[in-house]
Short mmCIF file of C-alpha atoms and ligand atoms in Angstrom, two decimals:
data_model
loop_
_atom_site.label_atom_id
_atom_site.label_comp_id
_atom_site.label_asym_id
_atom_site.label_seq_id
_atom_site.Cartn_x
_atom_site.Cartn_y
_atom_site.Cartn_z
CA UNK A 1 -0.08 0.05 -0.20
CA UNK A 2 1.41 3.50 -1.36
CA UNK A 3 1.40 6.08 2.16
CA UNK A 4 2.57 9.13 0.19
CA UNK A 5 2.48 12.03 2.15
CA UNK A 6 0.44 15.40 0.19
CA UNK A 7 4.21 16.22 -0.78
CA UNK A 8 4.99 12.97 -2.74
CA UNK A 9 7.15 11.24 -0.56
CA UNK A 10 6.34 7.92 1.34
CA UNK A 11 7.04 5.38 3.42
CA UNK A 12 8.64 3.06 0.47
CA UNK A 13 11.46 5.70 0.26
CA UNK A 14 14.62 5.98 -1.49
CA UNK A 15 18.09 6.55 -0.39
CA UNK A 16 21.64 7.60 -2.11
CA UNK A 17 24.44 5.21 -2.50
CA UNK A 18 28.03 6.51 -2.28
CA UNK A 19 30.05 6.11 -5.17
CA UNK A 20 33.41 5.44 -4.71
CA UNK A 21 35.43 5.27 -7.93
CA UNK A 22 34.56 6.38 -11.19
CA UNK A 23 35.04 2.80 -12.71
CA UNK A 24 31.23 2.56 -11.24
CA UNK A 25 30.15 4.77 -13.83
CA UNK A 26 29.03 3.33 -16.61
CA UNK A 27 28.82 6.61 -18.76
CA UNK A 28 32.43 7.44 -19.07
CA UNK A 29 34.41 5.58 -21.48
CA UNK A 30 37.39 3.14 -20.66
CA UNK A 31 39.58 5.86 -21.96
CA UNK A 32 38.04 8.49 -20.04
CA UNK A 33 38.32 6.52 -16.75
CA UNK A 34 42.29 5.89 -17.26
CA UNK A 35 42.89 9.32 -17.85
CA UNK A 36 40.85 10.48 -14.51
CA UNK A 37 42.50 7.97 -12.98
CA UNK A 38 45.31 10.29 -12.58
CA UNK A 39 43.46 12.80 -11.11
CA UNK A 40 41.75 10.86 -8.79
CA UNK A 41 45.03 9.86 -7.12
CA UNK A 42 45.97 13.33 -5.93
CA UNK A 43 42.63 14.35 -5.27
CA UNK A 44 39.84 11.59 -4.06
CA UNK A 45 36.45 11.50 -5.89
CA UNK A 46 33.54 10.25 -4.09
CA UNK A 47 29.57 11.05 -5.45
CA UNK A 48 25.96 9.20 -4.79
CA UNK A 49 23.89 7.74 -7.43
CA UNK A 50 21.51 9.97 -6.67
CA UNK A 51 23.47 12.86 -7.42
CA UNK A 52 24.99 11.24 -10.43
CA UNK A 53 21.26 10.95 -11.61
CA UNK A 54 20.75 14.47 -12.29
CA UNK A 55 23.58 14.94 -14.90
CA UNK A 56 22.68 14.94 -18.65
CA UNK A 57 25.29 12.88 -20.32
CA UNK A 58 24.54 14.25 -23.41
CA UNK A 59 25.55 17.61 -22.55
CA UNK A 60 29.17 18.32 -22.62
CA UNK A 61 29.17 21.13 -20.48
CA UNK A 62 26.46 19.66 -18.05
CA UNK A 63 26.83 21.92 -14.37
CA UNK A 64 26.51 18.86 -12.33
CA UNK A 65 29.10 16.69 -14.36
CA UNK A 66 31.57 19.89 -14.18
CA UNK A 67 30.98 19.97 -10.37
CA UNK A 68 31.43 16.17 -9.33
CA UNK A 69 33.68 14.82 -12.33
CA UNK A 70 36.82 14.85 -12.34
CA UNK A 71 38.34 16.79 -14.54
CA UNK A 72 41.91 16.24 -16.41
CA UNK A 73 43.00 20.00 -15.62
CA UNK A 74 42.95 19.65 -11.97
CA UNK A 75 46.39 18.16 -12.59
CA UNK A 76 47.60 21.81 -13.36
CA UNK A 77 50.35 22.86 -10.88
CA UNK A 78 48.61 26.02 -9.22
CA UNK A 79 47.17 27.20 -5.81
CA UNK A 80 47.27 26.26 -2.27
CA UNK A 81 45.94 23.30 -0.13
CA UNK A 82 45.29 25.45 2.49
CA UNK A 83 44.42 28.78 0.33
CA UNK A 84 42.97 30.96 3.49
CA UNK A 85 46.01 29.58 5.73
CA UNK A 86 43.28 28.22 8.16
CA UNK A 87 46.25 26.87 10.21
CA UNK A 88 46.95 29.90 11.20
CA UNK A 89 43.80 30.08 13.10
CA UNK A 90 43.59 26.40 14.12
CA UNK A 91 43.58 26.70 18.08
CA UNK A 92 43.26 23.10 19.03
CA UNK A 93 42.82 20.42 16.94
CA UNK A 94 39.75 20.77 14.61
CA UNK A 95 38.95 23.89 16.17
CA UNK A 96 39.31 27.42 14.12
CA UNK A 97 39.16 30.71 15.79
CA UNK A 98 39.24 33.75 13.49
CA UNK A 99 36.63 36.11 14.23
CA UNK A 100 36.06 37.36 18.05
CA UNK A 101 32.59 35.91 17.62
CA UNK A 102 32.77 32.76 15.57
CA UNK A 103 34.16 29.16 16.41
CA UNK A 104 34.23 26.37 13.71
CA UNK A 105 34.29 22.91 15.12
CA UNK A 106 35.80 20.59 11.93
CA UNK A 107 33.70 17.35 13.27
CA UNK A 108 33.93 15.36 10.03
CA UNK A 109 36.61 14.58 6.99
CA UNK A 110 34.01 13.86 5.07
CA UNK A 111 31.31 14.94 2.64
CA UNK A 112 28.20 12.77 0.86
CA UNK A 113 29.86 13.48 -2.53
CA UNK A 114 33.34 15.66 -3.08
CA UNK A 115 32.72 18.61 -5.00
CA UNK A 116 36.13 19.06 -7.31
CA UNK A 117 36.79 22.55 -6.47
CA UNK A 118 36.94 22.06 -3.14
CA UNK A 119 38.79 24.73 -1.06
CA UNK A 120 39.49 21.86 2.01
CA UNK A 121 40.01 19.27 -0.41
CA UNK A 122 43.23 18.56 2.03
CA UNK A 123 40.73 17.15 4.26
CA UNK A 124 39.97 14.30 2.05
CA UNK A 125 43.53 13.05 1.52
CA UNK A 126 45.42 10.66 3.31
CA UNK A 127 47.58 11.91 5.09
CA UNK A 128 44.63 14.46 7.00
CA UNK A 129 44.93 14.97 10.57
CA UNK A 130 42.64 17.90 10.83
CA UNK A 131 39.35 16.92 12.22
CA UNK A 132 38.39 16.01 15.59
CA UNK A 133 36.07 13.15 16.27
CA UNK A 134 36.29 14.26 20.22
CA UNK A 135 34.85 17.10 20.39
CA UNK A 136 35.39 17.70 23.86
CA UNK A 137 38.69 20.01 23.69
CA UNK A 138 36.36 22.12 21.02
CA UNK A 139 33.52 22.02 23.74
CA UNK A 140 35.71 23.22 26.42
CA UNK A 141 37.77 25.99 24.50
CA UNK A 142 34.31 27.40 23.64
CA UNK A 143 33.27 27.50 27.15
CA UNK A 144 36.38 29.67 27.62
CA UNK A 145 35.70 32.25 25.44
CA UNK A 146 32.25 33.74 26.38
CA UNK A 147 33.06 36.40 23.13
CA UNK A 148 31.91 33.57 20.77
CA UNK A 149 27.99 34.09 20.35
CA UNK A 150 27.61 31.35 17.60
CA UNK A 151 29.59 28.01 16.71
CA UNK A 152 29.81 26.87 13.08
CA UNK A 153 29.84 22.67 12.78
CA UNK A 154 31.96 22.42 9.85
CA UNK A 155 34.37 19.85 7.95
CA UNK A 156 33.87 18.19 6.01
CA UNK A 157 29.71 17.95 6.54
CA UNK A 158 28.54 17.57 9.48
CA UNK A 159 25.12 16.17 8.32
CA UNK A 160 27.53 13.07 7.67
CA UNK A 161 27.42 12.46 11.67
CA UNK A 162 24.68 9.95 13.00
CA UNK A 163 21.71 11.76 14.57
CA UNK A 164 22.73 10.71 17.93
CA UNK A 165 25.93 11.95 17.46
CA UNK A 166 24.78 15.16 16.07
CA UNK A 167 22.13 15.59 19.22
CA UNK A 168 25.14 15.22 21.27
CA UNK A 169 26.99 17.63 20.36
CA UNK A 170 24.39 20.14 19.73
CA UNK A 171 23.35 19.42 23.05
CA UNK A 172 26.14 20.14 24.81
CA UNK A 173 26.35 23.60 23.00
CA UNK A 174 22.88 24.31 23.83
CA UNK A 175 24.41 23.91 27.42
CA UNK A 176 26.98 26.55 27.18
CA UNK A 177 25.07 29.89 27.60
CA UNK A 178 26.69 32.42 25.71
CA UNK A 179 26.67 30.30 22.84
CA UNK A 180 23.24 31.65 20.99
CA UNK A 181 23.89 30.69 17.59
CA UNK A 182 24.70 26.79 16.38
CA UNK A 183 25.08 26.89 12.27
CA UNK A 184 25.76 24.05 9.98
CA UNK A 185 27.77 23.69 7.00
CA UNK A 186 26.20 21.23 4.71
CA UNK A 187 25.86 20.75 1.05
CA UNK A 188 23.71 17.00 1.78
CA UNK A 189 20.54 18.79 0.66
CA UNK A 190 22.10 18.92 -2.46
CA UNK A 191 23.89 15.60 -2.75
CA UNK A 192 22.17 13.62 -0.41
CA UNK A 193 18.15 15.11 0.44
CA UNK A 194 17.02 11.45 1.21
CA UNK A 195 19.61 12.51 4.78
CA UNK A 196 16.63 14.69 5.81
CA UNK A 197 13.59 13.08 4.33
CA UNK A 198 13.90 9.78 5.58
CA UNK A 199 15.17 10.70 9.31
CA UNK A 200 12.28 11.96 11.28
CA UNK A 201 13.89 11.50 14.28
CA UNK A 202 16.81 14.19 12.91
CA UNK A 203 13.80 16.70 12.19
CA UNK A 204 12.54 15.78 15.66
CA UNK A 205 16.13 16.61 16.82
CA UNK A 206 16.42 20.17 15.29
CA UNK A 207 12.57 21.20 16.02
CA UNK A 208 13.42 20.55 19.72
CA UNK A 209 17.00 22.50 19.68
CA UNK A 210 16.38 25.17 17.56
CA UNK A 211 14.17 27.41 19.68
CA UNK A 212 12.62 30.63 18.85
CA UNK A 213 15.07 32.65 21.01
CA UNK A 214 18.36 30.51 20.35
CA UNK A 215 17.89 29.20 16.75
CA UNK A 216 19.99 26.64 14.51
CA UNK A 217 21.10 27.90 11.14
CA UNK A 218 21.78 25.34 8.33
CA UNK A 219 24.14 26.78 5.54
CA UNK A 220 23.34 25.12 2.68
CA UNK A 221 25.34 24.65 -0.28
CA UNK A 222 23.37 24.63 -3.63
CA UNK A 223 25.73 25.83 -6.69
CA UNK A 224 23.37 25.28 -9.34
CA UNK A 225 19.42 25.53 -10.15
CA UNK A 226 19.52 21.87 -11.17
CA UNK A 227 20.14 20.70 -7.41
CA UNK A 228 16.81 21.96 -6.93
CA UNK A 229 15.18 19.15 -7.29
CA UNK A 230 11.72 17.57 -6.00
CA UNK A 231 13.80 15.78 -3.57
CA UNK A 232 15.99 18.53 -2.29
CA UNK A 233 13.31 20.84 -1.88
CA UNK A 234 11.04 18.46 0.22
CA UNK A 235 14.33 18.04 2.31
CA UNK A 236 14.39 22.35 2.71
CA UNK A 237 10.46 22.38 3.58
CA UNK A 238 11.39 19.92 6.15
CA UNK A 239 14.19 21.93 7.77
CA UNK A 240 12.15 25.19 7.86
CA UNK A 241 9.28 23.61 9.09
CA UNK A 242 11.28 22.45 11.99
CA UNK A 243 12.24 26.07 12.60
CA UNK A 244 15.77 25.73 11.04
CA UNK A 245 17.06 28.63 9.66
CA UNK A 246 18.03 28.35 6.15
CA UNK A 247 20.50 30.12 4.08
CA UNK A 248 22.43 29.38 0.90
CA UNK A 249 26.30 30.01 -0.12
CA UNK A 250 28.03 28.98 -2.96
CA UNK A 251 31.77 30.10 -4.62
CA UNK A 252 31.99 31.19 -8.62
CA UNK A 253 33.02 27.88 -10.53
CA UNK A 254 33.78 27.92 -13.63
CA UNK A 255 31.38 25.67 -15.97
CA UNK A 256 29.21 25.61 -13.15
CA UNK A 257 27.80 29.16 -11.36
CA UNK A 258 29.72 31.75 -13.36
CA UNK A 259 26.57 33.05 -15.36
CA UNK A 260 23.98 35.83 -14.58
CA UNK A 261 21.47 33.44 -15.51
CA UNK A 262 22.37 30.52 -13.90
CA UNK A 263 22.83 32.82 -10.23
CA UNK A 264 19.44 34.74 -11.07
CA UNK A 265 17.84 31.72 -11.27
CA UNK A 266 19.45 29.85 -8.06
CA UNK A 267 18.67 32.92 -6.00
CA UNK A 268 14.99 33.65 -7.39
CA UNK A 269 14.47 30.20 -6.87
CA UNK A 270 15.72 29.97 -3.44
CA UNK A 271 13.58 32.71 -2.36
CA UNK A 272 10.75 31.35 -3.32
CA UNK A 273 11.34 28.47 -1.04
CA UNK A 274 12.05 30.84 2.12
CA UNK A 275 16.00 30.16 1.75
CA UNK A 276 18.07 33.77 1.16
CA UNK A 277 21.25 33.45 -0.32
CA UNK A 278 23.73 34.62 2.18
CA UNK A 279 27.28 35.08 0.31
CA UNK A 280 28.74 34.11 -3.15
CA UNK A 281 32.52 33.29 -2.66
CA UNK A 282 35.12 34.32 -4.91
CA UNK A 283 37.07 31.09 -5.84
CA UNK A 284 39.69 30.59 -3.30
CA UNK A 285 43.31 29.68 -5.27
CA UNK A 286 43.39 26.12 -3.91
CA UNK A 287 45.16 23.46 -5.51
CA UNK A 288 43.93 21.40 -8.52
CA UNK A 289 41.46 24.46 -8.98
CA UNK A 290 42.84 26.58 -11.56
CA UNK A 291 40.18 25.41 -14.28
CA UNK A 292 37.26 26.11 -11.48
CA UNK A 293 38.09 29.93 -11.04
CA UNK A 294 36.77 33.08 -12.22
CA UNK A 295 38.66 36.81 -11.94
CA UNK A 296 37.32 38.71 -9.31
CA UNK A 297 36.42 41.65 -11.94
CA UNK A 298 34.69 39.17 -14.18
CA UNK A 299 32.93 37.69 -11.18
CA UNK A 300 31.75 41.26 -10.03
CA UNK A 301 30.54 42.22 -13.33
CA UNK A 302 28.86 39.06 -13.20
CA UNK A 303 27.25 39.16 -10.06
CA UNK A 304 26.02 42.35 -10.76
CA UNK A 305 24.55 41.39 -13.83
CA UNK A 306 22.48 38.56 -11.85
CA UNK A 307 21.45 41.15 -9.34
CA UNK A 308 19.24 43.04 -12.18
CA UNK A 309 17.57 39.86 -12.15
CA UNK A 310 15.98 39.66 -8.93
CA UNK A 311 13.78 40.52 -6.52
CA UNK A 312 14.99 42.43 -3.66
CA UNK A 313 14.60 39.79 -1.21
CA UNK A 314 16.50 37.05 -3.68
CA UNK A 315 19.56 39.66 -4.24
CA UNK A 316 20.56 40.21 -0.54
CA UNK A 317 23.56 38.38 -1.02
CA UNK A 318 27.24 39.63 -0.73
CA UNK A 319 30.01 38.45 -3.17
CA UNK A 320 32.89 38.31 -1.06
CA UNK A 321 36.43 36.41 -0.12
CA UNK A 322 37.68 34.78 2.19
CA UNK A 323 41.39 35.51 2.32
CA UNK A 324 43.49 34.88 5.41
CA UNK A 325 42.96 38.31 6.44
CA UNK A 326 39.12 38.30 6.33
CA UNK A 327 36.52 38.05 4.46
CA UNK A 328 36.35 40.77 1.63
CA UNK A 329 33.62 42.15 -0.12
CA UNK A 330 34.48 43.19 -3.44
CA UNK A 331 32.25 46.30 -3.62
CA UNK A 332 32.87 48.21 -6.92
CA UNK A 333 34.83 48.24 -9.93
CA UNK A 334 35.70 51.02 -12.26
CA UNK A 335 38.12 51.24 -15.42
CA UNK A 336 41.08 51.62 -12.79
CA UNK A 337 40.55 50.22 -9.60
CA UNK A 338 38.65 47.62 -7.76
CA UNK A 339 36.95 48.61 -4.24
CA UNK A 340 36.96 46.72 -1.83
CA UNK A 341 35.60 46.17 2.37
CA UNK A 342 36.05 44.08 5.17
CA UNK A 343 32.77 42.14 6.11
CA UNK A 344 34.69 40.41 8.61
CA UNK A 345 38.36 40.92 9.73
CA UNK A 346 40.80 38.88 11.57
CA UNK A 347 42.18 42.09 12.95
CA UNK A 348 39.76 44.40 14.87
CA UNK A 349 41.57 47.57 13.33
CA UNK A 350 40.30 46.35 10.05
CA UNK A 351 36.67 45.47 10.57
CA UNK A 352 34.44 47.57 8.33
CA UNK A 353 37.43 48.74 6.64
CA UNK A 354 37.50 50.11 3.13
CA UNK A 355 40.31 50.21 0.98
CA UNK A 356 41.14 50.27 -3.15
CA UNK A 357 43.15 48.32 -5.61
CA UNK A 358 44.20 48.89 -9.11
CA UNK A 359 42.48 47.15 -11.31
CA UNK A 360 43.76 43.95 -12.73
CA UNK A 361 41.36 41.55 -14.84
CA UNK A 362 43.74 38.49 -14.35
CA UNK A 363 43.48 39.03 -10.85
CA UNK A 364 41.90 35.88 -8.84
CA UNK A 365 42.63 36.99 -5.23
CA UNK A 366 43.56 39.61 -3.00
CA UNK A 367 47.09 39.22 -2.94
CA UNK A 368 47.77 39.34 -6.76
CA UNK A 369 46.06 43.16 -6.50
CA UNK A 370 48.05 46.25 -6.12
CA UNK A 371 47.05 48.55 -3.48
CA UNK A 372 46.35 52.11 -4.29
CA UNK A 373 49.69 54.15 -2.74
CA UNK A 374 48.27 56.34 0.40
CA UNK A 375 45.59 53.73 1.58
CA UNK A 376 46.40 52.26 5.25
CA UNK A 377 46.66 48.65 4.69
CA UNK A 378 48.65 46.55 6.99
CA UNK A 379 47.79 43.21 4.83
CA UNK A 380 49.93 44.13 2.22
CA UNK A 381 53.13 44.97 3.85
CA UNK A 382 55.01 42.52 1.98
CA UNK A 383 52.94 40.48 0.81
CA UNK A 384 51.53 41.64 -2.47
CA UNK A 385 51.99 39.18 -5.22
CA UNK A 386 51.13 39.82 -8.85
CA UNK A 387 49.11 37.69 -10.89
CA UNK A 388 51.42 36.38 -13.24
CA UNK A 389 53.21 33.61 -10.91
CA UNK A 390 50.22 32.16 -11.06
CA UNK A 391 49.35 31.98 -14.48
CA UNK A 392 52.95 30.88 -15.47
CA UNK A 393 52.30 27.34 -13.41
CA UNK A 394 49.46 26.80 -16.35
CA UNK A 395 50.45 23.59 -18.27
CA UNK A 396 50.54 23.95 -21.60
S1 LIG B 1 30.42 20.66 0.53
FE1 LIG B 1 32.05 22.29 0.97
S2 LIG B 1 33.64 20.63 2.08
FE2 LIG B 1 32.09 19.00 1.37
S3 LIG B 1 33.39 19.11 -0.89
FE3 LIG B 1 31.90 20.61 -1.07
S4 LIG B 1 32.92 22.34 -0.67
FE4 LIG B 1 33.98 20.72 -0.22
#
């Protein structure tokens, strides 16, 4: 007997299965599998059968394929495994504290699938030892820092933890009076929405801990409107109805999210679902990511074009660069200059500081921009690197 609810998802529910080897992807040719093996030896591959089913294999430019299937150009020697220098703000194993009010707990070193452009792909490598499965030292650190009113559970993806493990962490955080907001960063709604559809205990747990006076936030990661399937929409509906505040953030990725129509469609659709686009990130210069990068000035122009196609609610997004010195908003561009402002700053004196750099249409990252002389800029002393050395490392 069918027992579908009014949203079309019944008790005979599906689930996503993990695929760990490209050999299991029937749509790839043998030659493609051989050449991509070189890539997956360096940067791990992982997907769900659900997510792979969204690929149109007849379209060589399919954005979902681009997002999750390895590409030969990842072998271009470019970028840094720790592009935002997270090691410098790691205060204990699996604990990062960069901004006064926010502490990150890296609770897991795996995601349901791996985005090819991941800025933390180092976590998926065999030698990685950055996350902690014992959160007690992290909880103790949080207790000792009353200035931190919010905690972000990240990784990897915290939604890969069992519901009971997640509840243990969330329950412990709720015992700390000064922690008002608990955030979870997750791409599971896109990669495996069944996690939220099938697990009633998870949804019930969220509704118990996300209270009107102290909310739980889910920072989702949808990159493309194709990910907004009936299943992922149902997952988001369940989360929102459980009282979880859901927002979205994603990077600008060449071939996935780098055109204004795609951005606008994603932001508008999310706004209809009650999910605000929070940040769009400049891609970090992470190792293997050259093929996925979009220069800052191109990104700025496209974000502004996308905003023209959005309602006010859909375009509350900020275009930011998560740099080691802080989260820097790209606020303007003219024929000579790029205008920037610290939205969050590592050092208090930089908080909300506005500054100007010479326009360089090849620059992907702050370190490649040259500040206009006369502007106070602590960060730049001795750190400016022109764009060229990055580009010179391209193969071919
Ligand atoms: S969801 Fe985030 S952490 Fe996981 S693979 Fe993608 S970018 Fe990396």
